[in-house]
Coordinates of C-alpha atoms in Angstrom, one line a residue:
M1 CA 0.0 0.0 0.0
S2 CA 1.4 3.4 -1.0
K3 CA 1.6 6.3 1.4
S4 CA -1.2 8.1 -0.4
Q5 CA -3.4 5.0 -0.4
K6 CA -2.8 4.4 3.3
F7 CA -4.1 7.8 4.3
V8 CA -7.0 7.8 1.9
L9 CA -8.1 5.1 4.4
A10 CA -7.2 7.1 7.4
L11 CA -10.2 8.7 9.0
L12 CA -9.0 11.9 10.7
C13 CA -11.0 13.5 13.4
L14 CA -10.8 17.0 14.8
T15 CA -10.5 16.9 18.5
L16 CA -11.4 20.0 20.4
L17 CA -11.7 19.2 24.0
A18 CA -12.2 20.9 27.4
S19 CA -11.7 20.5 31.1
A20 CA -13.6 20.6 34.4
S21 CA -13.3 19.4 38.0
F22 CA -13.9 15.8 39.0
A23 CA -14.9 15.1 42.6
Q24 CA -16.6 11.7 42.5
K25 CA -18.6 12.8 39.5
M26 CA -18.2 13.7 35.8
T27 CA -18.9 17.2 34.6
Q28 CA -19.4 17.8 30.9
L29 CA -17.5 20.8 29.6
K30 CA -18.2 23.6 27.3
V31 CA -16.9 23.1 23.7
L32 CA -14.1 25.5 22.9
Q33 CA -13.4 25.9 19.2
G34 CA -10.0 26.7 17.7
G35 CA -6.7 25.2 16.9
S36 CA -3.4 26.2 18.6
P37 CA -1.9 29.5 19.6
Y38 CA 1.5 28.0 18.9
I39 CA 1.1 25.9 15.7
K40 CA -0.1 27.7 12.7
D41 CA -3.3 26.3 11.1
A42 CA -3.3 23.4 13.6
K43 CA -6.2 21.0 13.6
P44 CA -6.1 18.5 16.5
M45 CA -7.3 15.2 15.1
F46 CA -7.1 11.4 15.4
A47 CA -6.8 8.7 12.8
V48 CA -7.6 5.0 12.2
I49 CA -5.6 3.1 9.6
P50 CA -7.4 -0.1 8.5
R51 CA -5.0 -2.4 6.6
A52 CA -6.1 -3.5 3.2
T53 CA -5.4 -7.2 2.7
N54 CA -6.0 -9.3 -0.4
A55 CA -6.2 -12.6 1.5
P56 CA -8.6 -13.7 4.2
V57 CA -7.4 -12.5 7.6
P58 CA -5.8 -15.4 9.5
Y59 CA -7.8 -14.7 12.7
N60 CA -6.8 -17.1 15.5
P61 CA -8.5 -16.3 18.8
D62 CA -6.2 -18.6 20.7
V63 CA -3.2 -16.4 20.1
Q64 CA -4.7 -13.0 19.9
V65 CA -6.7 -10.7 22.1
P66 CA -10.1 -12.1 22.9
I67 CA -12.7 -10.8 20.4
W68 CA -16.5 -11.3 20.5
T69 CA -18.9 -10.6 17.7
G70 CA -22.4 -9.0 17.8
T71 CA -24.9 -7.8 15.3
F72 CA -27.7 -5.2 15.0
T73 CA -30.3 -4.4 12.4
F74 CA -31.2 -1.0 11.0
N75 CA -33.5 -0.3 8.0
G76 CA -33.5 -4.0 7.1
Q77 CA -29.7 -4.3 7.0
T78 CA -27.7 -6.4 9.5
F79 CA -24.5 -4.9 10.7
T80 CA -21.8 -7.0 12.3
Y81 CA -19.3 -5.7 14.8
H82 CA -16.3 -7.1 16.7
M83 CA -15.1 -5.9 20.1
V84 CA -12.4 -6.8 22.6
G85 CA -13.4 -9.1 25.5
T86 CA -16.4 -11.4 25.8
D87 CA -20.1 -10.9 24.9
P88 CA -21.8 -9.2 27.9
A89 CA -25.0 -10.9 26.9
A90 CA -23.3 -14.2 27.8
G91 CA -23.0 -13.1 31.5
S92 CA -20.3 -12.0 33.9
A93 CA -16.7 -12.6 32.7
T94 CA -13.5 -10.7 33.2
S95 CA -11.0 -10.3 30.3
N96 CA -7.5 -9.2 31.2
I97 CA -5.7 -7.8 28.2
P98 CA -1.9 -7.6 28.7
V99 CA -0.6 -4.1 27.8
V100 CA 2.9 -3.5 26.5
I101 CA 3.9 0.1 26.6
I102 CA 6.7 1.2 24.2
P103 CA 8.0 4.5 25.3
L104 CA 9.5 6.7 22.5
K105 CA 12.3 9.3 22.4
F106 CA 12.3 11.5 19.3
H107 CA 15.6 13.1 18.5
F108 CA 15.2 16.0 16.1
S109 CA 17.8 17.6 13.8
D110 CA 17.7 20.8 15.8
G111 CA 19.0 18.9 18.8
T112 CA 15.7 18.7 20.6
N113 CA 14.9 15.5 22.4
L114 CA 11.3 14.7 23.5
S115 CA 11.2 11.5 25.5
A116 CA 8.5 9.6 27.4
S117 CA 11.2 9.1 30.1
Q118 CA 12.0 12.8 30.7
T119 CA 10.3 14.8 33.4
V120 CA 7.1 16.4 32.0
C121 CA 7.4 20.2 31.8
G122 CA 5.8 21.6 35.0
D123 CA 5.6 18.2 36.6
V124 CA 7.8 16.1 38.9
K125 CA 7.2 12.9 37.0
N126 CA 7.6 11.6 33.4
T127 CA 5.1 10.4 30.9
K128 CA 5.6 6.7 31.7
Y129 CA 4.8 7.3 35.4
R130 CA 1.8 9.4 34.7
V131 CA 0.2 6.9 32.3
K132 CA 1.0 3.9 34.5
N133 CA -0.8 5.7 37.4
S134 CA -3.6 7.1 35.4
P135 CA -7.3 6.0 35.5
L136 CA -6.6 4.1 32.3
I137 CA -4.5 1.7 34.3
K138 CA -5.5 2.3 38.0
N139 CA -9.0 2.1 39.5
A140 CA -11.2 5.1 40.0
A141 CA -14.8 5.5 40.9
F142 CA -17.1 6.2 37.9
A143 CA -20.7 7.3 38.3
P144 CA -22.2 8.9 35.2
G145 CA -25.4 10.7 36.1
G146 CA -25.1 9.3 39.6
T147 CA -25.2 5.7 38.5
N148 CA -22.3 3.7 39.9
V149 CA -20.8 1.7 37.0
G150 CA -17.8 0.6 39.1
T151 CA -14.5 1.4 40.7
T152 CA -12.3 0.4 37.8
Q153 CA -10.3 1.6 34.8
Y154 CA -12.0 4.2 32.7
I155 CA -12.3 2.2 29.5
D156 CA -13.7 -0.7 31.4
A157 CA -16.2 1.7 33.1
F158 CA -17.2 3.0 29.7
Q159 CA -17.7 -0.5 28.3
R160 CA -19.8 -1.6 31.4
A161 CA -21.9 1.6 30.9
N162 CA -22.1 0.9 27.2
F163 CA -23.8 -2.5 27.8
W164 CA -25.6 -1.5 31.0
N165 CA -28.7 -3.4 30.0
F166 CA -26.7 -6.6 30.7
V167 CA -24.3 -5.4 33.3
S168 CA -27.0 -4.1 35.5
T169 CA -29.0 -7.3 35.3
T170 CA -27.3 -10.6 34.2
A171 CA -23.7 -9.6 34.0
P172 CA -22.8 -7.5 37.1
N173 CA -19.2 -8.7 37.1
Y174 CA -18.5 -8.1 33.4
H175 CA -15.1 -6.4 32.8
V176 CA -12.5 -5.8 30.1
K177 CA -9.4 -4.6 31.9
L178 CA -5.9 -3.7 30.8
S179 CA -3.6 -6.0 32.9
P180 CA -0.8 -6.7 33.4
V181 CA 1.2 -3.7 32.2
T182 CA 4.8 -4.0 31.1
F183 CA 7.3 -1.5 29.6
K184 CA 9.7 -2.1 26.8
P185 CA 13.0 -0.2 26.8
L186 CA 12.9 3.4 25.5
Q187 CA 13.1 3.4 21.7
T188 CA 15.1 6.3 20.3
I189 CA 14.0 7.5 16.8
N190 CA 16.2 9.9 14.8
V191 CA 13.7 12.0 13.0
G192 CA 16.0 13.8 10.5
G193 CA 14.1 15.5 7.8
S194 CA 10.8 13.8 8.7
G195 CA 10.0 16.2 11.4
S196 CA 10.6 19.4 13.2
T197 CA 10.1 21.2 16.5
Q198 CA 8.9 24.6 17.6
A199 CA 8.4 26.5 20.8
G200 CA 5.4 25.6 23.0
P201 CA 3.8 26.9 26.2
C202 CA 6.3 24.8 28.2
A203 CA 8.4 22.1 26.5
R204 CA 9.0 22.3 22.8
I205 CA 6.5 20.8 20.5
G206 CA 7.6 18.0 18.1
K207 CA 6.0 17.1 14.7
V208 CA 6.8 13.9 12.9
D209 CA 5.5 12.5 9.6
I210 CA 3.1 9.7 10.3
N211 CA 4.2 7.6 7.4
F212 CA 7.8 7.7 8.5
F213 CA 6.8 6.8 12.1
D214 CA 4.2 4.1 11.2
N215 CA 6.8 2.1 9.3
I216 CA 9.0 2.2 12.4
A217 CA 6.1 1.2 14.6
M218 CA 5.3 -1.8 12.4
N219 CA 8.9 -3.0 12.5
L220 CA 9.1 -2.6 16.3
L221 CA 6.2 -4.9 16.8
T222 CA 8.4 -7.6 15.3
Q223 CA 11.8 -6.5 16.6
L224 CA 10.5 -6.3 20.2
A225 CA 8.8 -9.7 19.9
I226 CA 5.5 -8.3 21.2
P227 CA 2.9 -11.1 21.6
A228 CA -0.3 -10.9 19.5
N229 CA -2.4 -11.4 22.6
T230 CA -1.4 -8.0 24.0
L231 CA -2.2 -4.4 23.3
P232 CA 1.0 -2.5 22.3
L233 CA 0.8 1.2 23.1
F234 CA 3.4 3.5 21.5
L235 CA 3.7 6.4 23.9
D236 CA 5.5 9.7 23.3
Y237 CA 5.8 13.1 25.0
N238 CA 4.6 16.3 23.3
T239 CA 5.1 15.0 19.8
F240 CA 2.3 14.9 17.2
W241 CA 2.1 13.4 13.8
T242 CA 1.6 15.2 10.5
S243 CA 0.2 14.0 7.1
G244 CA 0.7 16.0 4.0
G245 CA 2.3 18.8 6.0
G246 CA -0.9 19.3 8.1
C247 CA -0.7 19.1 11.9
C248 CA -1.7 17.6 14.3
I249 CA -2.6 13.9 14.6
L250 CA -2.7 13.3 18.4
G251 CA -3.0 9.5 18.0
Y252 CA -4.2 6.6 15.9
H253 CA -4.8 2.9 16.0
S254 CA -4.2 0.2 13.4
T255 CA -3.0 -3.4 12.9
N256 CA 0.0 -5.0 11.3
N257 CA -0.3 -5.8 7.6
A258 CA -1.8 -9.3 8.3
G259 CA -4.6 -7.7 10.4
T260 CA -3.7 -9.9 13.4
Q261 CA -1.9 -7.5 15.7
A262 CA -3.7 -4.4 16.9
Y263 CA -1.8 -1.5 18.3
A264 CA -2.4 2.1 19.3
V265 CA -0.3 5.3 19.3
A266 CA -0.8 8.4 21.3
A267 CA 0.9 11.6 22.5
Y268 CA 1.0 12.6 26.1
S269 CA 1.0 16.4 25.9
D270 CA 1.5 19.6 27.9
P271 CA -1.6 21.8 28.7
G272 CA -1.9 24.9 26.7
I273 CA -0.7 23.7 23.3
F274 CA -4.2 23.8 21.9
N275 CA -7.0 26.3 22.5
A276 CA -9.1 23.6 24.0
P277 CA -7.6 23.0 27.5
G278 CA -8.8 19.4 27.7
I279 CA -6.2 18.3 25.1
R280 CA -3.5 17.3 27.6
D281 CA -1.9 14.4 29.4
I282 CA -3.9 11.1 28.7
H283 CA -6.6 12.6 26.6
A284 CA -5.3 11.1 23.3
L285 CA -4.6 7.8 24.9
S286 CA -8.1 7.5 26.3
H287 CA -9.5 8.2 22.8
E288 CA -7.4 5.5 21.2
I289 CA -7.8 2.8 23.8
G290 CA -11.6 3.3 23.7
E291 CA -11.6 3.0 19.9
W292 CA -9.4 0.0 20.0
M293 CA -11.8 -1.7 22.5
D294 CA -14.9 -1.2 20.3
D295 CA -13.3 -1.3 16.8
P296 CA -10.1 -3.4 17.2
L297 CA -9.9 -3.9 13.4
I298 CA -9.6 -7.7 14.1
P299 CA -10.8 -9.6 12.1
S300 CA -12.1 -6.6 10.2
Q301 CA -13.2 -3.0 10.6
N302 CA -16.6 -2.4 12.2
F303 CA -19.1 -0.6 9.8
V304 CA -22.3 1.0 11.0
P305 CA -25.0 3.2 9.3
A306 CA -23.5 6.4 8.0
W307 CA -23.1 9.2 10.5
G308 CA -21.4 12.6 10.4
H309 CA -21.6 16.4 10.4
I310 CA -20.8 16.3 14.1
G311 CA -17.7 16.5 16.2
Q312 CA -14.6 16.3 13.9
V313 CA -16.5 14.8 11.0
G314 CA -17.5 17.3 8.4
G315 CA -19.1 14.8 5.9
C316 CA -20.3 11.2 6.5
Q317 CA -18.4 8.2 7.7
N318 CA -19.5 4.7 8.5
N319 CA -17.1 3.2 11.1
L320 CA -17.7 2.5 14.7
E321 CA -15.1 5.0 16.1
V322 CA -16.4 5.9 19.6
G323 CA -14.2 8.9 20.1
D324 CA -14.9 10.7 16.9
P325 CA -18.4 12.2 17.4
V326 CA -17.6 13.8 20.8
T327 CA -14.7 16.0 20.0
G328 CA -15.7 18.8 22.4
S329 CA -16.4 16.7 25.5
A330 CA -13.9 16.0 28.3
F331 CA -13.8 15.4 32.1
T332 CA -11.3 15.2 34.8
V333 CA -10.3 12.4 37.1
A334 CA -8.3 13.3 40.2
M335 CA -5.9 10.5 41.3
G336 CA -4.2 10.6 44.7
G337 CA -1.1 8.9 46.0
T338 CA 2.4 10.1 46.7
F339 CA 2.3 12.3 43.5
P340 CA -1.4 13.2 43.0
F341 CA -2.5 14.4 39.6
T342 CA -5.6 15.4 37.7
Y343 CA -6.1 13.6 34.4
H344 CA -8.2 14.6 31.4
P345 CA -9.9 11.6 29.6
E346 CA -12.3 12.1 26.7
D347 CA -16.0 11.3 26.5
L348 CA -16.8 8.2 24.4
V349 CA -20.0 7.2 22.5
F350 CA -22.1 4.2 23.2
L351 CA -23.1 1.6 20.6
P352 CA -26.9 2.5 20.6
W353 CA -26.0 5.9 19.1
F354 CA -24.4 4.2 16.1
A355 CA -27.1 1.5 15.9
R356 CA -30.0 4.1 16.1
V357 CA -31.5 2.3 19.1
S358 CA -34.2 4.3 20.9
P359 CA -34.4 4.4 23.8
S360 CA -30.7 3.7 24.5
T361 CA -29.9 0.5 26.3
S362 CA -26.8 2.0 27.8
V363 CA -26.5 3.5 31.3
N364 CA -29.3 6.0 32.2
G365 CA -30.6 5.6 28.7
W366 CA -27.7 7.8 27.5
Y367 CA -25.8 7.8 24.2
T368 CA -22.3 8.8 25.5
F369 CA -20.5 8.5 28.8
L370 CA -21.2 12.2 29.5
N371 CA -24.7 12.3 28.0
A372 CA -23.6 14.5 25.0
F373 CA -26.5 13.5 22.8
S374 CA -30.2 13.2 23.6
A375 CA -31.0 10.9 20.7
P376 CA -29.3 8.9 17.9
Q377 CA -28.3 10.8 14.9
P378 CA -30.4 10.6 11.7
V379 CA -28.7 8.7 8.9
C380 CA -26.0 10.9 7.4
H381 CA -26.4 12.2 3.8

């Protein structure tokens, strides 16, 4: 697949996010429009890169992350989707997905180094520490609309709320958790002419061509011998990806060329780079893990009735990307401990919104974790 073909498939989503306080509850935030006061013509966005294969995908559930399959019908057409874990309709079960975090260090030609192992600007800890101790990995109490969906990891809480019709009745102990978590050694990437840096509100801001990086990421999956039954997370600090010269892709998820190994990529970033204050710390990572959970691209991409003209999507798209429609919605989670920190995950969209189910079967009859939508969207035209 050529570079241009690869990114015809990439679905880019504008992410304009906000922040608020979290004290045992979620607060939806005002949408702030705009790009960046530091990066000219910046458009914060995410991508998904489905791999085009000419042969049947050699899907083998015994050696890959657990995948379950469901269907729904809309306007006489049946849609099939695949998600990570087990079918919540089958009852309580806990899926533990091992996570392998690959910390990255980008060395730029101007001498700048941006590393997931360096102390984050304005903090006392580095990116690796903050992610490991975030609500994506550690437990926190989640109660959207006052309904307790569990003291657990955020993406697990989202998925429990997503299928609340089962979790609240026949599957109370249903979970899909990220565990155990291991770290690979820091991977240094010499960017050369494939990237640049510029001044930011605190640390410098890095920009790297996504085609250049993705080839490296694909090779690292093999070189580091990362098992197919894990979720590899490529993690950087304050560095975003560019495509065709445009900035800024905050994260993306994809698979290897065989479509058997899913992985995600995300930037941990300083506050203030973008006009929307919610774009910071684990925001991009929460988006990508949530989308990996509900559209892992294994054994194939999840297609749904067309939707769009909302969030980052100006036209219509038909994939089940749960972060894309809520690009202006964020909340905060305060985590204690020796080095307390307040994190900024993104809102995520429930399956009933894509399936046009009314009323919603998710928690509180909602369509997103923060109740961003009052009803499913009409079919996009």
